[in-house]
Coordinates of C-alpha atoms in Angstrom, one line a residue:
X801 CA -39.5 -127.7 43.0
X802 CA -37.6 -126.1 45.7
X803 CA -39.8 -122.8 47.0
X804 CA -36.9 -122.0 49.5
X805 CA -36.2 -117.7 49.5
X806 CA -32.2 -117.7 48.5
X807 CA -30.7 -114.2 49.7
X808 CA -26.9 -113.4 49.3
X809 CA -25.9 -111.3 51.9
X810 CA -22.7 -109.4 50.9
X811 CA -21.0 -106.2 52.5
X812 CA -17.7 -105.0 53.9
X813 CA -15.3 -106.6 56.3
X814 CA -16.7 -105.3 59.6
X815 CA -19.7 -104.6 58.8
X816 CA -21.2 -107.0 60.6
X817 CA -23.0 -110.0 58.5
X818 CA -22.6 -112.8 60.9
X819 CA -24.0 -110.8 63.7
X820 CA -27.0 -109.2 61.8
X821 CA -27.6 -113.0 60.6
X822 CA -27.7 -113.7 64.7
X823 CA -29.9 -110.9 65.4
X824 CA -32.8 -112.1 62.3
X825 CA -33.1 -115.2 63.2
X826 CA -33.9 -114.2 66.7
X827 CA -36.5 -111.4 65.0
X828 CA -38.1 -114.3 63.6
X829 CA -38.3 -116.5 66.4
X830 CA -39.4 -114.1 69.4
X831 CA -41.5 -111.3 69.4
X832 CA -40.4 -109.3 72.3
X833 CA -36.7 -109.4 73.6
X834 CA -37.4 -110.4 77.1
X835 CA -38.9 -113.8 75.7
X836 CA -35.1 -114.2 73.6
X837 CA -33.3 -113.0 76.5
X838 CA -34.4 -116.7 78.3
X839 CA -32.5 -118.8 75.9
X840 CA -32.0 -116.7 72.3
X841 CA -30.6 -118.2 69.4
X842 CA -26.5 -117.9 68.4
X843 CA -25.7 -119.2 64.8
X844 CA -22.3 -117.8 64.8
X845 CA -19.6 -117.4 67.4
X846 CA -19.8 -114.2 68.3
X847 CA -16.6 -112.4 70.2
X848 CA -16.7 -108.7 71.1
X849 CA -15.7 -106.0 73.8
X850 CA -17.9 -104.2 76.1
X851 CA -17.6 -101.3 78.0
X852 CA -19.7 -101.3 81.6
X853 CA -20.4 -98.6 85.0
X854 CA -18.6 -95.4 85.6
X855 CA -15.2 -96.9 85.8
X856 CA -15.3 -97.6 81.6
X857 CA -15.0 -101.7 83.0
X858 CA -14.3 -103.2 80.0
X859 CA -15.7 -107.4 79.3
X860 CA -14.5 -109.7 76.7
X861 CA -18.3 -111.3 75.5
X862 CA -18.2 -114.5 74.0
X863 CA -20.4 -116.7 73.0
X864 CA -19.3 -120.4 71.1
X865 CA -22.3 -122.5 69.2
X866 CA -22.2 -125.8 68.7
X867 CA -21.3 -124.8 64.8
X868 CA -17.9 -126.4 64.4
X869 CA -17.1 -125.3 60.7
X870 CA -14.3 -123.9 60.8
X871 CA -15.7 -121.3 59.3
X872 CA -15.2 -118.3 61.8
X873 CA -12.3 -116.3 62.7
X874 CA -13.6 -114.2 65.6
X875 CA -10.7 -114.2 67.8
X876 CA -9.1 -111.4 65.5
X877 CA -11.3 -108.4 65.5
X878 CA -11.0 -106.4 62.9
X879 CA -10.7 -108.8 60.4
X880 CA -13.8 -110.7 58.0
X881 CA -15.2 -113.2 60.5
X882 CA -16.8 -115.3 57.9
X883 CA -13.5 -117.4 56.0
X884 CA -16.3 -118.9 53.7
X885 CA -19.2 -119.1 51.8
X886 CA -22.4 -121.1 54.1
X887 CA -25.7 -121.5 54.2
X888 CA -28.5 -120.8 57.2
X889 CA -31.5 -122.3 56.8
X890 CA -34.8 -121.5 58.3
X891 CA -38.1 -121.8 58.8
X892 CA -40.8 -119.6 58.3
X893 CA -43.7 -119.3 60.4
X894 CA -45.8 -116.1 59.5
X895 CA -48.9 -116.7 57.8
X896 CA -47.9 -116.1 54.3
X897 CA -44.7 -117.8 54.1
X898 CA -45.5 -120.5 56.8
X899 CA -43.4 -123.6 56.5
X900 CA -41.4 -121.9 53.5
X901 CA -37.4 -122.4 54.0
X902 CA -35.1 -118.8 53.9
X903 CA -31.8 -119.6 53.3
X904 CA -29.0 -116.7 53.8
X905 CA -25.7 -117.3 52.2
X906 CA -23.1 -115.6 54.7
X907 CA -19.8 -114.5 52.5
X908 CA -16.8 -113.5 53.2
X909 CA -16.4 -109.5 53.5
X910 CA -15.2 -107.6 50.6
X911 CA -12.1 -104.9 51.2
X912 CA -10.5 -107.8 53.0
X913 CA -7.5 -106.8 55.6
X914 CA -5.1 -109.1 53.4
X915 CA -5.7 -107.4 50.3
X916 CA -7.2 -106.6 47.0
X917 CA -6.1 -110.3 46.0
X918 CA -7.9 -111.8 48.8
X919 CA -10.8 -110.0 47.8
X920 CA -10.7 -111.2 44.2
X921 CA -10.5 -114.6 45.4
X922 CA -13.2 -114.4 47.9
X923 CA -15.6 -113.0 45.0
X924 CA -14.7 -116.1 42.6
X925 CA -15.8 -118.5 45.5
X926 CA -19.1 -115.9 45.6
X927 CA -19.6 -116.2 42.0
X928 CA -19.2 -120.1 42.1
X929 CA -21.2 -120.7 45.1
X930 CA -24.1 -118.5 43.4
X931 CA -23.7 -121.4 40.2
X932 CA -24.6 -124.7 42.5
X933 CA -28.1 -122.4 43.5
X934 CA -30.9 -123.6 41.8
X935 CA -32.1 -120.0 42.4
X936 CA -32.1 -116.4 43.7
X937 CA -34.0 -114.4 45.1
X938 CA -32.5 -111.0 46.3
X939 CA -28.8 -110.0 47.0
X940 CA -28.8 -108.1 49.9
X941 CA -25.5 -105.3 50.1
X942 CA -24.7 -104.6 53.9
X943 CA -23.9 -101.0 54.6
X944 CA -22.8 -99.1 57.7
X945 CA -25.1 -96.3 58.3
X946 CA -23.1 -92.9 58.5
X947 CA -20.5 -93.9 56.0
X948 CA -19.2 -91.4 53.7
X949 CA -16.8 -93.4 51.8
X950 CA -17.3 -96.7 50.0
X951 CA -15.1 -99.4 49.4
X952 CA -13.7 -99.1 45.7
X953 CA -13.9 -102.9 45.6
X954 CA -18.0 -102.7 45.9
X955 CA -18.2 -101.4 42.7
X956 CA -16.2 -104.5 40.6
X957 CA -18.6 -106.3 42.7
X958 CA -21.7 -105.2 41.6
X959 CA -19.9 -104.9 37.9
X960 CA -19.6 -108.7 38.4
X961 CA -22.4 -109.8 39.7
X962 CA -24.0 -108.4 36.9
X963 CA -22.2 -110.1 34.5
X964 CA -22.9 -113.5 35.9
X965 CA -26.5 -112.9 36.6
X966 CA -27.8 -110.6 33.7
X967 CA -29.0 -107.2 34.0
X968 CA -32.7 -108.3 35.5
X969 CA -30.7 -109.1 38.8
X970 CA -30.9 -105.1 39.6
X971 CA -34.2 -105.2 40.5
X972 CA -33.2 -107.9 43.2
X973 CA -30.8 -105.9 44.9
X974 CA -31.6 -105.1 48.6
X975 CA -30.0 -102.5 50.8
X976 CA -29.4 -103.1 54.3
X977 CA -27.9 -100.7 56.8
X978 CA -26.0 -101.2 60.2
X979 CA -25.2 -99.4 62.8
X980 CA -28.4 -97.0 62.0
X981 CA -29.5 -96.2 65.4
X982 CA -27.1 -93.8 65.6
X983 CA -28.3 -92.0 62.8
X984 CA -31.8 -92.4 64.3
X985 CA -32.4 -95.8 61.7
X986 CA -31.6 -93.9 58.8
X987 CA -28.8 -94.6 56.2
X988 CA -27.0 -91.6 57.3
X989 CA -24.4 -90.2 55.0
X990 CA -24.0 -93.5 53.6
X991 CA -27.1 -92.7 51.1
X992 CA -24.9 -90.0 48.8
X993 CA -21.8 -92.2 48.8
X994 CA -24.2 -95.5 47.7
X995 CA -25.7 -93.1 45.2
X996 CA -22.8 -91.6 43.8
X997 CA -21.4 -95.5 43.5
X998 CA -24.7 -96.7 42.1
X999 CA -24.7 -93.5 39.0
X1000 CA -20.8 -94.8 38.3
X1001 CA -22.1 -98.0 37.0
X1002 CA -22.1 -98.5 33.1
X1003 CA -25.3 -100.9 33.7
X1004 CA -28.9 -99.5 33.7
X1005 CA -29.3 -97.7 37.4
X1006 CA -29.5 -100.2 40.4
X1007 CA -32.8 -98.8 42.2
X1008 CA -32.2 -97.3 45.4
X1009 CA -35.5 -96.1 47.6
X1010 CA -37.2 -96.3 50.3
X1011 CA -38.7 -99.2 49.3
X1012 CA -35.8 -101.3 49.1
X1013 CA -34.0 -100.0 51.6
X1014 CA -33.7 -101.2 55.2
X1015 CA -32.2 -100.0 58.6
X1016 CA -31.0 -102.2 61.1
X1017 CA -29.3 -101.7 64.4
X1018 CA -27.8 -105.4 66.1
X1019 CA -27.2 -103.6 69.5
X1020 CA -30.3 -105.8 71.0
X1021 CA -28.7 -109.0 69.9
X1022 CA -25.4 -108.0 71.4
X1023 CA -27.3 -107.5 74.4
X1024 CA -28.5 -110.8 74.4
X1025 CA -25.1 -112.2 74.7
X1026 CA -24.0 -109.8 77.6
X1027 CA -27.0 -111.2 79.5
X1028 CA -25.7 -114.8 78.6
X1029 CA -22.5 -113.5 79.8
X1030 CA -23.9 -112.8 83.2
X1031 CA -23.2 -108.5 82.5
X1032 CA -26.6 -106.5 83.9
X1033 CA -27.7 -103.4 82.3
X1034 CA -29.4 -100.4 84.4
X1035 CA -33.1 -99.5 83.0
X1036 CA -32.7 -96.8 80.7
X1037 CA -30.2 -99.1 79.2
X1038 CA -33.0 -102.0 79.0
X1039 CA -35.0 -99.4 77.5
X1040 CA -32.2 -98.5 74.5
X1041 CA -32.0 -101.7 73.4
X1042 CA -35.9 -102.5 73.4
X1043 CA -36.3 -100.0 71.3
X1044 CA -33.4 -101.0 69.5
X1045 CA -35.3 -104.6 69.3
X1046 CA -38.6 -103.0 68.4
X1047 CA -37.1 -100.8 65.3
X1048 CA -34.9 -103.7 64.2
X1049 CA -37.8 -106.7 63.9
X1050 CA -40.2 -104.3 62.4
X1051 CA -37.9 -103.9 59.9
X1052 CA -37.0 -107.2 58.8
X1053 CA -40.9 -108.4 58.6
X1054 CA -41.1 -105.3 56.1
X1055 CA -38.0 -106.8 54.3
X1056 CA -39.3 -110.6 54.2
X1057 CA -42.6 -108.7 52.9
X1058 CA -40.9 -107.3 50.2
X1059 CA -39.0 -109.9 48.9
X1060 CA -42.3 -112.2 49.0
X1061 CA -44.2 -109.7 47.5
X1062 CA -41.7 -108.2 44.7
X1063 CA -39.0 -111.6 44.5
X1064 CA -41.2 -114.2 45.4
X1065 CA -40.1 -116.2 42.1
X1066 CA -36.0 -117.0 42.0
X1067 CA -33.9 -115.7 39.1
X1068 CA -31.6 -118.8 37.8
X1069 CA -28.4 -117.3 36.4
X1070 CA -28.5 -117.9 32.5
X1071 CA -25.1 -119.6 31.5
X1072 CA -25.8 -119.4 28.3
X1073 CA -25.8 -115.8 27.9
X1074 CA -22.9 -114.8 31.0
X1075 CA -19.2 -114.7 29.7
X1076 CA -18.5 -114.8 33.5
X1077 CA -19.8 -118.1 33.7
X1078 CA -17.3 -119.6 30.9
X1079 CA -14.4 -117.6 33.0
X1080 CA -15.7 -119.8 36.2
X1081 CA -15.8 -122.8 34.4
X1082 CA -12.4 -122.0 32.6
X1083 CA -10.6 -121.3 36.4
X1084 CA -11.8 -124.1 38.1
X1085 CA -10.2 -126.7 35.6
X1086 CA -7.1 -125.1 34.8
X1087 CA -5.7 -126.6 38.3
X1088 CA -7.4 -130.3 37.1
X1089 CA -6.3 -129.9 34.0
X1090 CA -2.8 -129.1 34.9
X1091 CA -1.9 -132.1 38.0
X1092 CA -3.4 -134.3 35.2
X1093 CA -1.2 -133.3 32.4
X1094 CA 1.8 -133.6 35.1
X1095 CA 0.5 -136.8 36.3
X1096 CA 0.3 -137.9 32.4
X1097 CA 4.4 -136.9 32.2
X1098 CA 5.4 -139.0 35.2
X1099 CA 3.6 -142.0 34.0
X1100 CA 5.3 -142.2 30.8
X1101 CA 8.9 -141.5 32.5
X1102 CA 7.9 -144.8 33.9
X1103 CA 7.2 -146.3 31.2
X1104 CA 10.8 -144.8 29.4
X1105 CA 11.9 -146.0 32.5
X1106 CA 11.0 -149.7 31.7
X1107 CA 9.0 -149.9 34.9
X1108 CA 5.7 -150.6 33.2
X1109 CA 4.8 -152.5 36.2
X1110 CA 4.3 -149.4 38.1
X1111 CA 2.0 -146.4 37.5
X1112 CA 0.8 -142.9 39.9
X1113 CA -3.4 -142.2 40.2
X1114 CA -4.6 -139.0 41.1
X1115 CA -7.2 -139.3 43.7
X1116 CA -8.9 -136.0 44.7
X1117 CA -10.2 -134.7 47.3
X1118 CA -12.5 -132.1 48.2
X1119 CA -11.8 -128.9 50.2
X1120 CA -13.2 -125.8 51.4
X1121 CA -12.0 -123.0 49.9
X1122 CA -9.6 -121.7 47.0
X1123 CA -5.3 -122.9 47.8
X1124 CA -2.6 -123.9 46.9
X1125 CA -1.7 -126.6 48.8
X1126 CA -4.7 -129.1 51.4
X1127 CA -2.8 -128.3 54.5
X1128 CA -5.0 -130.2 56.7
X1129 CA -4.0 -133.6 55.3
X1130 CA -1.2 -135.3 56.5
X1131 CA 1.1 -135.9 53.9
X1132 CA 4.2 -137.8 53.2
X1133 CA 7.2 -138.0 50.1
X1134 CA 8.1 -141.2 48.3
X1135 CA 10.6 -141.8 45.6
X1136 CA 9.4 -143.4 42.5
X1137 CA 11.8 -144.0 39.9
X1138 CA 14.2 -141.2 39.5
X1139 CA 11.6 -138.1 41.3
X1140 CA 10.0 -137.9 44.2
X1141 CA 6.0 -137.1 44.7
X1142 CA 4.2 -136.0 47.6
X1143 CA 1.2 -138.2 48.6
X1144 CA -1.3 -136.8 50.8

């Protein structure tokens, strides 16, 4: 059976998923930041602007992995980063959990910069992806610290997440907060705006403690890339983000803790029981269903045609993403019979 810890990471655009995903994996694999600093670990293409010395000397940091899904959209800042739903796998190597896979599913931020429809669609490829797991094992909702307004889109999120998963998955929900060292790794003013959005809900009440709550701050990993980027850092600096590093790693062993101790066993989304899942289903063969039924009708033209000799076959193909139209594959027109098709 597979023991592998599933956790859905899911927050706002620019919140700042891919890079916290950079930053736990290094937590894992160092203990102290001078021994990452030598050669640390960069899942995702990271792109952002720092500001150095007295003269406010601003440096474009980037940093490319070998990752060449084209996954990433970095070179726009402002924007959700991650395009798609994928997968990091790791390794553990604590005692408990030693040789145990984590796997955190990086989606695509919700309150996308190309609007609410975006947003729905990037959900629907959430919701499916969560239906090919053969389990999960916490949904983790990333928060800026100090963030007095919500996104109204997290609450159809949560509304729908339920709905696919059942009510049980509320005790599975982790909190996560950015940003936190300016609010000395505390949620901030975030806490009353998650509360307020939690007590909305017409489910039983999400919990939201101390317990299940965690503060983050990914200044250390960013830190690491300046360093890769040749940028040097005074001493109190150094000392900033250790103690950024220190705070940060403490808190994600407490949060691997806690999911082993309180989520050790997946929850496996009961399709029976989830009218969400028929509405999946229902979407993702109304596109099939249709180009077959089209196909179908230019077949027997054909055949009115007297050109029984001839016939069209669908072949499909798989791509990443919901559109329209596969614009990677070259594609050409041909004329058969009386209409013309476009075969890619």
């Amino acid at each position: 059976s597979d023991e592998s810890i599933n956790i859905l990471l899911l927050g706002e655009s620019g919140v700042g998923k891919s890079t916290f995903i950079n930053a736990f994996v290094n937590y894992l694999k160092f203990d102290k930041l001078k021994a990452a600093e030598k050669n640390p670990v960069v899942l995702i293409p990271v792109s952002f602007i720092m500001t150095t010395d007295d003269n406010f000397t601003e440096h474009v940091v980037k940093f490319e992995s070998h990752d060449t899904l084209s996954n990433e959209d970095y070179d726009h800042l402002g924007q959700s980063v991650t395009q798609h739903c994928k997968s990091y796998v790791f390794t553990l190597k604590d005692g408990d959990n030693h040789g145990r896979k984590l796997r955190i599913i990086d989606t695509p931020g919700i309150g996308s910069t190309h609007g609410s429809s975006q947003d729905d669609a990037n959900l629907q490829q959430i919701l499916s992806y969560i239906n090919n797991l053969t389990h999960l094992n916490a949904i983790c909702i990333l928060l800026k610290s100090n963030n007095p307004r919500l996104n109204i889109f997290f609450r159809s999120c949560f509304m729908q997440l339920l709905d696919v998963l059942g009510e049980n998955t509320r005790e599975r929900i982790i909190f996560c907060f950015t940003n936190s060292r300016s609010t000395f790794y505390t949620s901030g003013s975030t806490a009353s705006s998650l509360k307020a959005l939690l007590n909305s809900l017409p489910h039983k009440k999400i919990p939201f403690t101390k317990q299940n709550a965690f503060c983050f701050d990914s200044e250390s990993f960013r830190y690491l890339v300046a360093r890769l980027n040749k940028i040097d850092f005074n001493e109190i600096e150094e000392e900033i983000y250790n103690d950024s590093w220190e705070k940060s790693s403490a808190q994600s062993n407490r949060l691997l803790q806690y999911i082993r101790m309180k989520m050790s066993i997946g929850i496996i989304p009961d399709e029976s029981h989830s009218t969400k899942h028929v509405q999946l289903k229902i979407n993702l063969m109304i596109r099939p269903m249709l180009e077959t039924m089209r196909n179908i009708l230019r077949n027997i033209i054909l055949w009115n045609a007297d050109l029984r000799n001839i016939s069209i076959e669908l072949c499909s193909k798989i791509i990443k993403g919901t559109m329209a139209i596969c614009l990677k594959c070259p594609h050409e027109s041909a004329q058969v019979a009386d209409f013309w098709i476009t075969i890619h």
